[in-house]
CSV table of C-alpha atoms in Angstrom, one decimal:
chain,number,residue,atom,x,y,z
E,1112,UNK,CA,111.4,55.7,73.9
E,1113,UNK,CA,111.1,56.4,77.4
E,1114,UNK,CA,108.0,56.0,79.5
E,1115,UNK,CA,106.7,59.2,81.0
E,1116,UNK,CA,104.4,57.9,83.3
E,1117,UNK,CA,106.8,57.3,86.0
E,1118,UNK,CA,108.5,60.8,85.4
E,1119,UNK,CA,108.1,62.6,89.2
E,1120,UNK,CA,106.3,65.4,89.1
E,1121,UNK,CA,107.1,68.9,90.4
E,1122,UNK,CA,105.1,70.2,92.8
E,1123,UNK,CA,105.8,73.2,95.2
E,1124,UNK,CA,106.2,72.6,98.8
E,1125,UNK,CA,102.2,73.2,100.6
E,1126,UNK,CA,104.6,76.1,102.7
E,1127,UNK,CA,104.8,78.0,99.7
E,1128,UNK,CA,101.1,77.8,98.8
E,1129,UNK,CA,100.3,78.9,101.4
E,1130,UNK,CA,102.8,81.9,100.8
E,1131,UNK,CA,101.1,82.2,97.7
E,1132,UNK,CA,97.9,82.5,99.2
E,1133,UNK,CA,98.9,85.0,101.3
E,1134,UNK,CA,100.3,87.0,98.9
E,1135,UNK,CA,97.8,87.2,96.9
E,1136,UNK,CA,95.3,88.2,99.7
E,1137,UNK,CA,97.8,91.2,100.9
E,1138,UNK,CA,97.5,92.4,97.3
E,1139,UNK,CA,94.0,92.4,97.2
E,1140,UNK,CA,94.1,94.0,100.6
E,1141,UNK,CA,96.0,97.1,99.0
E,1142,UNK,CA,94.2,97.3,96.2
E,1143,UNK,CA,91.2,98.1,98.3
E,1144,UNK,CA,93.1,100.5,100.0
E,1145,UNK,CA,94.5,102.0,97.2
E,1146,UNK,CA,90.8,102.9,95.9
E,1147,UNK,CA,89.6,103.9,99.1
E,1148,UNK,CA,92.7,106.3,99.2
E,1149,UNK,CA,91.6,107.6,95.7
E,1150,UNK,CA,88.0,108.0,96.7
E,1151,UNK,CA,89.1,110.0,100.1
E,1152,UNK,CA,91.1,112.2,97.9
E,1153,UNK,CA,88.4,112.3,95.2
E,1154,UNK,CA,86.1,113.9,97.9
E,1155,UNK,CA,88.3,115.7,99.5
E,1156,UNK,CA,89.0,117.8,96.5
E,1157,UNK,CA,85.2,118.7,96.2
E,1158,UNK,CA,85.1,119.7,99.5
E,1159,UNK,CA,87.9,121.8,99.4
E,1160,UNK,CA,86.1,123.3,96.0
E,1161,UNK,CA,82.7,123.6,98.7
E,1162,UNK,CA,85.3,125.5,101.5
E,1163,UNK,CA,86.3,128.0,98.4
E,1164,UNK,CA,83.2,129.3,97.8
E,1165,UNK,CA,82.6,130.2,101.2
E,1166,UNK,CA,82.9,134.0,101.8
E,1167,UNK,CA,82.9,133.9,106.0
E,1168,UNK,CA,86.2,132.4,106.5
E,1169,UNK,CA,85.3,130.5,109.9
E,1170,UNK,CA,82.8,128.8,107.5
E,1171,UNK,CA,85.9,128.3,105.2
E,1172,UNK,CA,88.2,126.3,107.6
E,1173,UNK,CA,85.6,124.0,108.8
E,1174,UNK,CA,85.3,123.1,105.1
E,1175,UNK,CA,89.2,122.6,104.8
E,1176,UNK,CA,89.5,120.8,108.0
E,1177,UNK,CA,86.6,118.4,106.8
E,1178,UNK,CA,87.9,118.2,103.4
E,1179,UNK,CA,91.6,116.9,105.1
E,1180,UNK,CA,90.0,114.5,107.4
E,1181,UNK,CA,88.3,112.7,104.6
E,1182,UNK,CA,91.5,112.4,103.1
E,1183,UNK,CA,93.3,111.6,105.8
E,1184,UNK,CA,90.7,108.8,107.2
E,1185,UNK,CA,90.8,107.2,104.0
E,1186,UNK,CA,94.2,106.7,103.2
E,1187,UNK,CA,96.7,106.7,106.3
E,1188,UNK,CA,93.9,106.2,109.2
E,1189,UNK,CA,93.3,102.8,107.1
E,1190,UNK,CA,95.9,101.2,109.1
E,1191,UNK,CA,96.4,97.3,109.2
E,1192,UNK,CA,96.6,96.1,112.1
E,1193,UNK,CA,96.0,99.7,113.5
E,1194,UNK,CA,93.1,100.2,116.5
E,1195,UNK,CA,90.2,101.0,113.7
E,1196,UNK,CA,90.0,104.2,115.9
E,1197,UNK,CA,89.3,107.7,114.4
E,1198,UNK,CA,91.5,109.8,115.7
E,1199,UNK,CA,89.3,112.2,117.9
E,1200,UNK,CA,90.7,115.5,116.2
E,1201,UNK,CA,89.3,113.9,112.7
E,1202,UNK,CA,86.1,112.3,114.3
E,1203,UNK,CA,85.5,116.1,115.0
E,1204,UNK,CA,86.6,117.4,111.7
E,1205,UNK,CA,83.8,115.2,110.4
E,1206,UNK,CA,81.0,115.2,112.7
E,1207,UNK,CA,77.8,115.8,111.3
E,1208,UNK,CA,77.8,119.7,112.2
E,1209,UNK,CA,80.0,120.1,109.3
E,1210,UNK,CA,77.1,121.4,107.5
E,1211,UNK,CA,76.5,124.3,110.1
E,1212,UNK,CA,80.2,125.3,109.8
E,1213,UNK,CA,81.8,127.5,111.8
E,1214,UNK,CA,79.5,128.3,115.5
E,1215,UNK,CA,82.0,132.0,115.4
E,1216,UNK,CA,80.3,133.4,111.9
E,1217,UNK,CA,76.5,134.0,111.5
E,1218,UNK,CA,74.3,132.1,109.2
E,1219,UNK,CA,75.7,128.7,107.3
E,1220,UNK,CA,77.6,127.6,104.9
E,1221,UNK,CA,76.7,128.2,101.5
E,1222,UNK,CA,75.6,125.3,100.4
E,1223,UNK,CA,72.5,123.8,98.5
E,1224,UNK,CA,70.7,121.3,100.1
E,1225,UNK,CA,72.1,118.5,97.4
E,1226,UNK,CA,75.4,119.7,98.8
E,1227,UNK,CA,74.2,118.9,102.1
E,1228,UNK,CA,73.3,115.7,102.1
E,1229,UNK,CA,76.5,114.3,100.4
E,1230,UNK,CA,78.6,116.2,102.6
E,1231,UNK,CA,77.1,114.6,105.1
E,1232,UNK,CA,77.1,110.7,103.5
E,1233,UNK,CA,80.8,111.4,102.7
E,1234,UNK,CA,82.0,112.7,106.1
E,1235,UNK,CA,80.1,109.6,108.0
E,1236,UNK,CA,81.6,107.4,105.6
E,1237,UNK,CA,85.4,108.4,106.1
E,1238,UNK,CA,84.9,108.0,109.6
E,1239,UNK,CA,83.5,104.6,109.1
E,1240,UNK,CA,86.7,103.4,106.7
E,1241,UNK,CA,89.3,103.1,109.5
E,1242,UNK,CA,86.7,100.6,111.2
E,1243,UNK,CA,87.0,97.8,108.5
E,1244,UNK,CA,90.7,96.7,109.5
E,1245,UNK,CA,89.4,94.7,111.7
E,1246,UNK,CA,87.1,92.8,109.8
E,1247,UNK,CA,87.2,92.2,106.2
E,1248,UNK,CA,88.4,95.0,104.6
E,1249,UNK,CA,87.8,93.5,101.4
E,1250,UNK,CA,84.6,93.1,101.7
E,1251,UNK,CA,83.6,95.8,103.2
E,1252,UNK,CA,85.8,98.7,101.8
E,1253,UNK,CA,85.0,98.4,97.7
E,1254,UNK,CA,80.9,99.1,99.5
E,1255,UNK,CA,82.2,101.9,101.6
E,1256,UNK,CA,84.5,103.2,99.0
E,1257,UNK,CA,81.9,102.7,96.1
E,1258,UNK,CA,79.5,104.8,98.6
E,1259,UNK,CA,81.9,107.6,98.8
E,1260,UNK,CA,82.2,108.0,95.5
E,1261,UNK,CA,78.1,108.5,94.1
E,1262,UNK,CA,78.6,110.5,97.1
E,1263,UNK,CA,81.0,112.8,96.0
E,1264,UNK,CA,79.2,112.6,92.0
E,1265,UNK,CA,75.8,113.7,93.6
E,1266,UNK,CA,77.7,116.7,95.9
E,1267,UNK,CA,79.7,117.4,92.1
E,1268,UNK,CA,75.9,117.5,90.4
E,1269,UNK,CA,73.9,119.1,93.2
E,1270,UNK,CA,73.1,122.5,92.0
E,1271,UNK,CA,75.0,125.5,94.3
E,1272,UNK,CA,72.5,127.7,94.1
């Protein structure tokens, strides 16, 4: 019988721990991403339903152009290792005015005031997604995502009328 005791023991080199870690924190990493793509898409969808109900078409394009800012500042704006900056042309898209629409059509948008208010939460937080790149985006995007989404469900449940 042979002693086992003094059998060496495999053990991977602390290098590819450390690749280990690292892989591990890159896929964690997307998988935020991934969800906050879904979310931005999520939204984005509900606010293209808000731009087709719009009979003023001015009011109608700002709804559209908001709706494909979201989406775009929660998937490909969430660069790593990208500046965390906006890109202006979206940072406009989804300003806060969204709400008034379009300044070339009298009157607003039709929208309720539930509609509104989570417009306006999930327009201010696409703008903020690109931003966590540079800290911890996995800390910080499952909140912002999370956000975005009772968001969009309140928008979805406020009553158009």
């Amino acid at each position: 019988m042979r002693d086992v005791s003094v059998l060496p023991v495999a053990t991977e080199p602390p290098a590819e721990d450390g690749d280990q870690e690292q892989r591990e924190r890159q896929h964690a990493v997307n998988e935020v991403f991934a969800e906050a793509g879904e979310a931005g898409r999520r939204a984005a969808g509900w606010v293209c339903g808000l731009a087709a109900r719009q009979l003023q078409p001015g009011h109608h394009t700002v709804l559209e152009r908001a709706a494909d800012a979201v989406e775009q500042a929660a998937g490909r704006e969430i660069v790593p290792g990208g500046e965390s900056q906006l890109a202006e042309e979206l940072a406009y898209d989804l300003a806060a005015d969204v709400i008034t629409g379009s300044i070339l059509v009298d009157g607003l948008p039709e929208l309720s005031t539930g509609e509104r208010i989570a417009l306006i939460a999930v327009c201010a937080l696409a703008a903020a997604l690109p931003g966590t790149v540079l800290n911890d985006p996995t800390r910080e995007l499952p909140v912002l995502t999370a956000t975005m989404n009772a968001a969009t469900q309140a928008g979805i449940a406020a009553d158009p009328r």
